[in-house]
Amino acid sequence: MNWEPWTGCYQKSAGCDNCYFYGPNAKRYGQNNITKTDKFDWPIRKNKKDEYNIKGGKILATCFATDFFLPEADEWRKEVWAMIKERQNIDFLFITKRIDRFMVGLPEDWGEGYDNVNIGCTVENQELADYRLPLFLSYPIKRRFIACSPILERIDLSPYLNGVDHVTVSGENGRDGRVCDYEWILDIRNQCEKAQKTFWFKSTGTYFKREGIVEKINPFKQGSTAKELAIDISDGKKLF
Ligand code: SF4
């Protein structure tokens, strides 16, 4: 299930160029005003019997169509942290390109982190990996993973893998998607295998290079093509 407490976003780094939601070919292009949605308080809404509408045991993919750490949402994020604390039987999963804003507005009782928060730090290239991941690892977060999404070049994650649970990698989708080289994917898989971390090749993206040949992959087959390569390293737990 997805929960978008706010909508709107704008470019932060190289991986945003063809953003699925706000890139030049996307329906929401130019939607840079950050506004609350009508689902802002969705996780704590109750029915007439005073039961939560969303039952426990779910994973809520949160802010997948915006960024949880946008400065424009600093005040709202305080309310969202309170909702997350109230719904300890739901896992809240974030992916962000703004991990360097993690400490802004953190709840006073955060301590070492809430158990039900799982944060994915996006890194698209080596420069961003070397900037974001040391910060990511320095913050008090109990559950973390790395999302190379979209992967834009070969990336050495090995200095950072000890501090994370999992790595997910995707190529870039959209008609102007940049090429995703299978060699980069296998390289990260090897790093994960050595570090004994789980790994998920989520999507090939539009242009997928394998054995020197770039193939254009139908948008509906990018996930299944990645899956068919059968290179995931799983511990049996479901991430999404
Ligand atoms: S941060 Fe995410 S949602 Fe925002 S523009 Fe970049 S890719 Fe799109």
PDB file of C-alpha atoms and ligand atoms in Angstrom:
ATOM      1  CA  MET A   1       0.000   0.000   0.000  1.00  0.00           C
ATOM      2  CA  ASN A   2       1.179   3.538  -0.758  1.00  0.00           C
ATOM      3  CA  TRP A   3       0.635   6.575   1.395  1.00  0.00           C
ATOM      4  CA  GLU A   4       1.315  10.062   0.045  1.00  0.00           C
ATOM      5  CA  PRO A   5       0.759  12.623   2.837  1.00  0.00           C
ATOM      6  CA  TRP A   6       1.876  15.378   0.452  1.00  0.00           C
ATOM      7  CA  THR A   7       2.383  15.816  -3.245  1.00  0.00           C
ATOM      8  CA  GLY A   8       4.780  17.810  -5.412  1.00  0.00           C
ATOM      9  CA  CYS A   9       8.561  17.600  -5.682  1.00  0.00           C
ATOM     10  CA  TYR A  10      11.492  19.004  -7.631  1.00  0.00           C
ATOM     11  CA  GLN A  11      14.888  17.942  -8.815  1.00  0.00           C
ATOM     12  CA  LYS A  12      17.530  17.184  -6.227  1.00  0.00           C
ATOM     13  CA  SER A  13      20.217  15.211  -8.034  1.00  0.00           C
ATOM     14  CA  ALA A  14      21.208  13.360 -11.202  1.00  0.00           C
ATOM     15  CA  GLY A  15      18.684  10.580 -10.684  1.00  0.00           C
ATOM     16  CA  CYS A  16      15.797  13.078 -10.846  1.00  0.00           C
ATOM     17  CA  ASP A  17      16.375  14.064 -14.513  1.00  0.00           C
ATOM     18  CA  ASN A  18      13.674  11.731 -15.832  1.00  0.00           C
ATOM     19  CA  CYS A  19      11.627  11.402 -12.643  1.00  0.00           C
ATOM     20  CA  TYR A  20       8.625   9.147 -13.158  1.00  0.00           C
ATOM     21  CA  PHE A  21       6.361  11.713 -11.469  1.00  0.00           C
ATOM     22  CA  TYR A  22       7.956  15.122 -12.097  1.00  0.00           C
ATOM     23  CA  GLY A  23      10.352  14.622 -15.009  1.00  0.00           C
ATOM     24  CA  PRO A  24       9.869  16.377 -18.376  1.00  0.00           C
ATOM     25  CA  ASN A  25       7.786  13.495 -19.759  1.00  0.00           C
ATOM     26  CA  ALA A  26       5.651  12.981 -16.660  1.00  0.00           C
ATOM     27  CA  LYS A  27       2.079  14.100 -16.029  1.00  0.00           C
ATOM     28  CA  ARG A  28       3.050  16.029 -12.888  1.00  0.00           C
ATOM     29  CA  TYR A  29       5.926  17.920 -14.560  1.00  0.00           C
ATOM     30  CA  GLY A  30       6.155  21.431 -13.118  1.00  0.00           C
ATOM     31  CA  GLN A  31       4.181  20.519 -10.013  1.00  0.00           C
ATOM     32  CA  ASN A  32       6.730  22.087  -7.699  1.00  0.00           C
ATOM     33  CA  ASN A  33       4.292  23.351  -5.101  1.00  0.00           C
ATOM     34  CA  ILE A  34       4.317  20.982  -2.176  1.00  0.00           C
ATOM     35  CA  THR A  35       0.794  20.529  -0.832  1.00  0.00           C
ATOM     36  CA  LYS A  36      -0.833  18.214   1.672  1.00  0.00           C
ATOM     37  CA  THR A  37      -3.058  15.529   0.185  1.00  0.00           C
ATOM     38  CA  ASP A  38      -6.506  14.550   1.453  1.00  0.00           C
ATOM     39  CA  LYS A  39      -4.873  11.382   2.814  1.00  0.00           C
ATOM     40  CA  PHE A  40      -2.568  13.278   5.141  1.00  0.00           C
ATOM     41  CA  ASP A  41      -3.909  11.585   8.289  1.00  0.00           C
ATOM     42  CA  TRP A  42      -4.815   8.295   6.608  1.00  0.00           C
ATOM     43  CA  PRO A  43      -2.878   5.932   8.945  1.00  0.00           C
ATOM     44  CA  ILE A  44      -4.726   7.182  12.028  1.00  0.00           C
ATOM     45  CA  ARG A  45      -8.237   7.499  10.572  1.00  0.00           C
ATOM     46  CA  LYS A  46     -10.806   5.365  12.350  1.00  0.00           C
ATOM     47  CA  ASN A  47     -14.207   3.921  11.496  1.00  0.00           C
ATOM     48  CA  LYS A  48     -17.403   4.279  13.510  1.00  0.00           C
ATOM     49  CA  LYS A  49     -16.342   1.397  15.752  1.00  0.00           C
ATOM     50  CA  ASP A  50     -13.247   3.372  16.718  1.00  0.00           C
ATOM     51  CA  GLU A  51     -10.986   0.942  14.809  1.00  0.00           C
ATOM     52  CA  TYR A  52      -8.220   2.088  12.493  1.00  0.00           C
ATOM     53  CA  ASN A  53      -9.227   1.941   8.838  1.00  0.00           C
ATOM     54  CA  ILE A  54      -5.791   0.508   8.027  1.00  0.00           C
ATOM     55  CA  LYS A  55      -5.298  -2.731   9.930  1.00  0.00           C
ATOM     56  CA  GLY A  56      -1.981  -3.587  11.548  1.00  0.00           C
ATOM     57  CA  GLY A  57       0.638  -5.792   9.933  1.00  0.00           C
ATOM     58  CA  LYS A  58       0.809  -3.756   6.720  1.00  0.00           C
ATOM     59  CA  ILE A  59       3.772  -2.093   5.002  1.00  0.00           C
ATOM     60  CA  LEU A  60       3.039   1.491   3.943  1.00  0.00           C
ATOM     61  CA  ALA A  61       5.317   2.715   1.153  1.00  0.00           C
ATOM     62  CA  THR A  62       5.407   6.367   2.199  1.00  0.00           C
ATOM     63  CA  CYS A  63       6.219   9.372  -0.011  1.00  0.00           C
ATOM     64  CA  PHE A  64       7.134   7.244  -3.029  1.00  0.00           C
ATOM     65  CA  ALA A  65       5.683  10.024  -5.258  1.00  0.00           C
ATOM     66  CA  THR A  66       7.437  12.864  -3.456  1.00  0.00           C
ATOM     67  CA  ASP A  67      10.239  13.081  -0.861  1.00  0.00           C
ATOM     68  CA  PHE A  68       9.691  12.668   2.880  1.00  0.00           C
ATOM     69  CA  PHE A  69      12.482  15.118   3.706  1.00  0.00           C
ATOM     70  CA  LEU A  70      11.488  18.069   1.527  1.00  0.00           C
ATOM     71  CA  PRO A  71      12.083  21.360   3.403  1.00  0.00           C
ATOM     72  CA  GLU A  72       8.575  22.511   2.483  1.00  0.00           C
ATOM     73  CA  ALA A  73       7.201  19.615   4.563  1.00  0.00           C
ATOM     74  CA  ASP A  74       9.271  20.213   7.701  1.00  0.00           C
ATOM     75  CA  GLU A  75       6.276  21.241   9.824  1.00  0.00           C
ATOM     76  CA  TRP A  76       4.007  18.493   8.479  1.00  0.00           C
ATOM     77  CA  ARG A  77       6.691  15.875   9.021  1.00  0.00           C
ATOM     78  CA  LYS A  78       6.435  16.414  12.776  1.00  0.00           C
ATOM     79  CA  GLU A  79       2.772  15.353  12.594  1.00  0.00           C
ATOM     80  CA  VAL A  80       3.680  12.390  10.421  1.00  0.00           C
ATOM     81  CA  TRP A  81       6.300  11.214  12.911  1.00  0.00           C
ATOM     82  CA  ALA A  82       3.576  11.318  15.586  1.00  0.00           C
ATOM     83  CA  MET A  83       1.285   9.183  13.404  1.00  0.00           C
ATOM     84  CA  ILE A  84       4.096   6.717  12.786  1.00  0.00           C
ATOM     85  CA  LYS A  85       4.662   6.436  16.510  1.00  0.00           C
ATOM     86  CA  GLU A  86       0.954   5.865  17.093  1.00  0.00           C
ATOM     87  CA  ARG A  87       0.811   3.081  14.466  1.00  0.00           C
ATOM     88  CA  GLN A  88       3.599   0.858  15.710  1.00  0.00           C
ATOM     89  CA  ASN A  89       1.982  -2.188  14.130  1.00  0.00           C
ATOM     90  CA  ILE A  90       2.508  -0.751  10.615  1.00  0.00           C
ATOM     91  CA  ASP A  91       5.898  -0.610   8.888  1.00  0.00           C
ATOM     92  CA  PHE A  92       6.587   2.728   7.191  1.00  0.00           C
ATOM     93  CA  LEU A  93       9.015   2.508   4.301  1.00  0.00           C
ATOM     94  CA  PHE A  94      10.675   5.605   2.795  1.00  0.00           C
ATOM     95  CA  ILE A  95      13.055   6.132  -0.085  1.00  0.00           C
ATOM     96  CA  THR A  96      14.766   9.516  -0.157  1.00  0.00           C
ATOM     97  CA  LYS A  97      17.241  11.582  -2.135  1.00  0.00           C
ATOM     98  CA  ARG A  98      17.437  14.039   0.768  1.00  0.00           C
ATOM     99  CA  ILE A  99      18.879  11.920   3.561  1.00  0.00           C
ATOM    100  CA  ASP A 100      21.097  14.870   4.555  1.00  0.00           C
ATOM    101  CA  ARG A 101      17.929  16.468   6.000  1.00  0.00           C
ATOM    102  CA  PHE A 102      17.136  13.459   8.174  1.00  0.00           C
ATOM    103  CA  MET A 103      17.844  15.198  11.497  1.00  0.00           C
ATOM    104  CA  VAL A 104      15.551  18.185  10.747  1.00  0.00           C
ATOM    105  CA  GLY A 105      12.483  17.979  12.964  1.00  0.00           C
ATOM    106  CA  LEU A 106      13.237  14.546  14.378  1.00  0.00           C
ATOM    107  CA  PRO A 107      10.928  13.733  17.337  1.00  0.00           C
ATOM    108  CA  GLU A 108      12.399  14.287  20.800  1.00  0.00           C
ATOM    109  CA  ASP A 109      11.789  10.678  21.772  1.00  0.00           C
ATOM    110  CA  TRP A 110      13.376   9.277  18.611  1.00  0.00           C
ATOM    111  CA  GLY A 111      16.372   7.839  20.513  1.00  0.00           C
ATOM    112  CA  GLU A 112      18.006   5.144  18.370  1.00  0.00           C
ATOM    113  CA  GLY A 113      15.013   5.168  16.028  1.00  0.00           C
ATOM    114  CA  TYR A 114      11.484   3.797  15.832  1.00  0.00           C
ATOM    115  CA  ASP A 115      11.277   0.050  15.133  1.00  0.00           C
ATOM    116  CA  ASN A 116       8.604   0.519  12.455  1.00  0.00           C
ATOM    117  CA  VAL A 117      10.609   2.883  10.210  1.00  0.00           C
ATOM    118  CA  ASN A 118      12.637   1.470   7.332  1.00  0.00           C
ATOM    119  CA  ILE A 119      14.567   4.048   5.289  1.00  0.00           C
ATOM    120  CA  GLY A 120      16.111   3.611   1.862  1.00  0.00           C
ATOM    121  CA  CYS A 121      18.852   6.051   0.874  1.00  0.00           C
ATOM    122  CA  THR A 122      18.968   6.557  -2.882  1.00  0.00           C
ATOM    123  CA  VAL A 123      22.367   6.671  -4.576  1.00  0.00           C
ATOM    124  CA  GLU A 124      22.557   6.960  -8.344  1.00  0.00           C
ATOM    125  CA  ASN A 125      26.302   7.293  -8.837  1.00  0.00           C
ATOM    126  CA  GLN A 126      29.586   7.011  -6.929  1.00  0.00           C
ATOM    127  CA  GLU A 127      29.743  10.687  -5.992  1.00  0.00           C
ATOM    128  CA  LEU A 128      26.345  10.559  -4.317  1.00  0.00           C
ATOM    129  CA  ALA A 129      27.143   7.235  -2.658  1.00  0.00           C
ATOM    130  CA  ASP A 130      30.265   8.773  -1.130  1.00  0.00           C
ATOM    131  CA  TYR A 131      28.342  11.851   0.023  1.00  0.00           C
ATOM    132  CA  ARG A 132      25.070  10.344   1.230  1.00  0.00           C
ATOM    133  CA  LEU A 133      26.006   6.961   2.651  1.00  0.00           C
ATOM    134  CA  PRO A 134      28.443   8.118   5.371  1.00  0.00           C
ATOM    135  CA  LEU A 135      25.726  10.526   6.544  1.00  0.00           C
ATOM    136  CA  PHE A 136      23.055   7.828   6.315  1.00  0.00           C
ATOM    137  CA  LEU A 137      25.151   5.467   8.431  1.00  0.00           C
ATOM    138  CA  SER A 138      25.878   8.160  11.012  1.00  0.00           C
ATOM    139  CA  TYR A 139      22.193   8.777  11.790  1.00  0.00           C
ATOM    140  CA  PRO A 140      20.193   6.848  14.395  1.00  0.00           C
ATOM    141  CA  ILE A 141      18.079   4.610  12.152  1.00  0.00           C
ATOM    142  CA  LYS A 142      17.234   1.035  13.095  1.00  0.00           C
ATOM    143  CA  ARG A 143      16.418  -0.353   9.663  1.00  0.00           C
ATOM    144  CA  ARG A 144      18.124   0.887   6.512  1.00  0.00           C
ATOM    145  CA  PHE A 145      18.695  -0.101   2.950  1.00  0.00           C
ATOM    146  CA  ILE A 146      20.360   1.371  -0.138  1.00  0.00           C
ATOM    147  CA  ALA A 147      18.383   2.027  -3.317  1.00  0.00           C
ATOM    148  CA  CYS A 148      20.511   2.472  -6.460  1.00  0.00           C
ATOM    149  CA  SER A 149      17.586   3.919  -8.311  1.00  0.00           C
ATOM    150  CA  PRO A 150      18.125   4.707 -11.085  1.00  0.00           C
ATOM    151  CA  ILE A 151      21.650   3.330 -11.315  1.00  0.00           C
ATOM    152  CA  LEU A 152      23.667   5.582 -13.656  1.00  0.00           C
ATOM    153  CA  GLU A 153      27.148   4.067 -13.449  1.00  0.00           C
ATOM    154  CA  ARG A 154      29.222   1.392 -11.725  1.00  0.00           C
ATOM    155  CA  ILE A 155      29.106   2.028  -7.958  1.00  0.00           C
ATOM    156  CA  ASP A 156      31.316   0.635  -5.208  1.00  0.00           C
ATOM    157  CA  LEU A 157      29.056   0.266  -2.171  1.00  0.00           C
ATOM    158  CA  SER A 158      31.378  -2.071  -0.311  1.00  0.00           C
ATOM    159  CA  PRO A 159      32.636   0.500   2.269  1.00  0.00           C
ATOM    160  CA  TYR A 160      29.041   1.060   3.376  1.00  0.00           C
ATOM    161  CA  LEU A 161      27.363  -2.326   3.273  1.00  0.00           C
ATOM    162  CA  ASN A 162      28.057  -3.358   6.842  1.00  0.00           C
ATOM    163  CA  GLY A 163      25.673  -0.722   8.112  1.00  0.00           C
ATOM    164  CA  VAL A 164      22.660  -1.631   5.965  1.00  0.00           C
ATOM    165  CA  ASP A 165      20.238  -4.562   5.726  1.00  0.00           C
ATOM    166  CA  HIS A 166      19.592  -4.648   2.032  1.00  0.00           C
ATOM    167  CA  VAL A 167      20.343  -3.223  -1.435  1.00  0.00           C
ATOM    168  CA  THR A 168      17.890  -2.726  -4.276  1.00  0.00           C
ATOM    169  CA  VAL A 169      18.944  -1.720  -7.808  1.00  0.00           C
ATOM    170  CA  SER A 170      16.890  -0.457 -10.773  1.00  0.00           C
ATOM    171  CA  GLY A 171      17.559   0.922 -14.210  1.00  0.00           C
ATOM    172  CA  GLU A 172      15.928   4.145 -15.323  1.00  0.00           C
ATOM    173  CA  ASN A 173      12.516   3.980 -16.952  1.00  0.00           C
ATOM    174  CA  GLY A 174      10.868   6.410 -19.332  1.00  0.00           C
ATOM    175  CA  ARG A 175      11.521   7.142 -22.993  1.00  0.00           C
ATOM    176  CA  ASP A 176      14.751   9.052 -22.206  1.00  0.00           C
ATOM    177  CA  GLY A 177      15.959   6.534 -19.641  1.00  0.00           C
ATOM    178  CA  ARG A 178      19.736   6.250 -19.440  1.00  0.00           C
ATOM    179  CA  VAL A 179      21.323   2.892 -20.170  1.00  0.00           C
ATOM    180  CA  CYS A 180      21.539   0.360 -17.348  1.00  0.00           C
ATOM    181  CA  ASP A 181      24.531  -1.946 -17.767  1.00  0.00           C
ATOM    182  CA  TYR A 182      24.068  -5.478 -16.441  1.00  0.00           C
ATOM    183  CA  GLU A 183      27.766  -5.528 -15.472  1.00  0.00           C
ATOM    184  CA  TRP A 184      27.051  -2.784 -12.889  1.00  0.00           C
ATOM    185  CA  ILE A 185      24.179  -4.845 -11.478  1.00  0.00           C
ATOM    186  CA  LEU A 186      26.263  -8.002 -11.193  1.00  0.00           C
ATOM    187  CA  ASP A 187      29.059  -6.030  -9.586  1.00  0.00           C
ATOM    188  CA  ILE A 188      26.755  -4.754  -6.833  1.00  0.00           C
ATOM    189  CA  ARG A 189      25.313  -8.233  -6.424  1.00  0.00           C
ATOM    190  CA  ASN A 190      28.848  -9.551  -5.834  1.00  0.00           C
ATOM    191  CA  GLN A 191      29.467  -6.844  -3.249  1.00  0.00           C
ATOM    192  CA  CYS A 192      26.252  -7.860  -1.466  1.00  0.00           C
ATOM    193  CA  GLU A 193      27.122 -11.537  -1.601  1.00  0.00           C
ATOM    194  CA  LYS A 194      30.518 -10.869  -0.039  1.00  0.00           C
ATOM    195  CA  ALA A 195      28.981  -8.677   2.661  1.00  0.00           C
ATOM    196  CA  GLN A 196      26.146 -11.201   3.185  1.00  0.00           C
ATOM    197  CA  LYS A 197      23.429  -8.685   2.420  1.00  0.00           C
ATOM    198  CA  THR A 198      20.179  -9.292   0.630  1.00  0.00           C
ATOM    199  CA  PHE A 199      19.877  -7.907  -2.884  1.00  0.00           C
ATOM    200  CA  TRP A 200      17.000  -7.210  -5.247  1.00  0.00           C
ATOM    201  CA  PHE A 201      17.332  -6.386  -8.944  1.00  0.00           C
ATOM    202  CA  LYS A 202      13.988  -4.645  -9.192  1.00  0.00           C
ATOM    203  CA  SER A 203      13.870  -3.385 -12.785  1.00  0.00           C
ATOM    204  CA  THR A 204      16.013  -3.231 -15.924  1.00  0.00           C
ATOM    205  CA  GLY A 205      14.808   0.253 -16.873  1.00  0.00           C
ATOM    206  CA  THR A 206      14.073   1.112 -20.510  1.00  0.00           C
ATOM    207  CA  TYR A 207      17.529   0.588 -22.027  1.00  0.00           C
ATOM    208  CA  PHE A 208      19.263  -2.509 -20.715  1.00  0.00           C
ATOM    209  CA  LYS A 209      22.784  -3.395 -21.834  1.00  0.00           C
ATOM    210  CA  ARG A 210      23.894  -6.997 -21.671  1.00  0.00           C
ATOM    211  CA  GLU A 211      26.871  -8.621 -23.379  1.00  0.00           C
ATOM    212  CA  GLY A 212      27.524  -5.372 -25.267  1.00  0.00           C
ATOM    213  CA  ILE A 213      24.010  -5.074 -26.700  1.00  0.00           C
ATOM    214  CA  VAL A 214      21.505  -2.446 -25.574  1.00  0.00           C
ATOM    215  CA  GLU A 215      17.925  -3.678 -25.682  1.00  0.00           C
ATOM    216  CA  LYS A 216      14.811  -1.534 -25.300  1.00  0.00           C
ATOM    217  CA  ILE A 217      12.553  -3.171 -22.735  1.00  0.00           C
ATOM    218  CA  ASN A 218       8.788  -2.686 -22.737  1.00  0.00           C
ATOM    219  CA  PRO A 219       7.703  -0.763 -19.590  1.00  0.00           C
ATOM    220  CA  PHE A 220       5.510  -3.677 -18.505  1.00  0.00           C
ATOM    221  CA  LYS A 221       8.396  -6.140 -18.768  1.00  0.00           C
ATOM    222  CA  GLN A 222      11.180  -4.255 -16.983  1.00  0.00           C
ATOM    223  CA  GLY A 223      10.404  -5.881 -13.623  1.00  0.00           C
ATOM    224  CA  SER A 224       9.789  -9.365 -14.984  1.00  0.00           C
ATOM    225  CA  THR A 225      12.947  -9.251 -17.152  1.00  0.00           C
ATOM    226  CA  ALA A 226      14.993  -8.393 -14.065  1.00  0.00           C
ATOM    227  CA  LYS A 227      13.306 -11.195 -12.132  1.00  0.00           C
ATOM    228  CA  GLU A 228      13.891 -13.771 -14.858  1.00  0.00           C
ATOM    229  CA  LEU A 229      17.638 -13.236 -14.525  1.00  0.00           C
ATOM    230  CA  ALA A 230      17.231 -14.831 -11.079  1.00  0.00           C
ATOM    231  CA  ILE A 231      20.079 -13.000  -9.377  1.00  0.00           C
ATOM    232  CA  ASP A 232      18.232 -11.789  -6.265  1.00  0.00           C
ATOM    233  CA  ILE A 233      19.651 -12.716  -2.873  1.00  0.00           C
ATOM    234  CA  SER A 234      16.778 -13.209  -0.478  1.00  0.00           C
ATOM    235  CA  ASP A 235      16.365 -14.081   3.178  1.00  0.00           C
ATOM    236  CA  GLY A 236      12.682 -14.849   2.647  1.00  0.00           C
ATOM    237  CA  LYS A 237      11.469 -11.563   4.147  1.00  0.00           C
ATOM    238  CA  LYS A 238       9.268  -9.252   2.100  1.00  0.00           C
ATOM    239  CA  LEU A 239      10.601  -5.717   1.700  1.00  0.00           C
ATOM    240  CA  PHE A 240       7.598  -4.160  -0.060  1.00  0.00           C
TER     241      PHE A 240
HETATM  242  S1  SF4 B   1      13.379  13.465  -5.360  1.00  0.00           S
HETATM  243 FE1  SF4 B   1      12.263  11.711  -6.207  1.00  0.00          FE
HETATM  244  S2  SF4 B   1      10.157  12.441  -6.529  1.00  0.00           S
HETATM  245 FE2  SF4 B   1      11.463  14.257  -6.249  1.00  0.00          FE
HETATM  246  S3  SF4 B   1      12.022  14.871  -8.350  1.00  0.00           S
HETATM  247 FE3  SF4 B   1      13.665  13.542  -7.573  1.00  0.00          FE
HETATM  248  S4  SF4 B   1      13.109  11.465  -8.284  1.00  0.00           S
HETATM  249 FE4  SF4 B   1      11.277  12.773  -8.442  1.00  0.00          FE
END
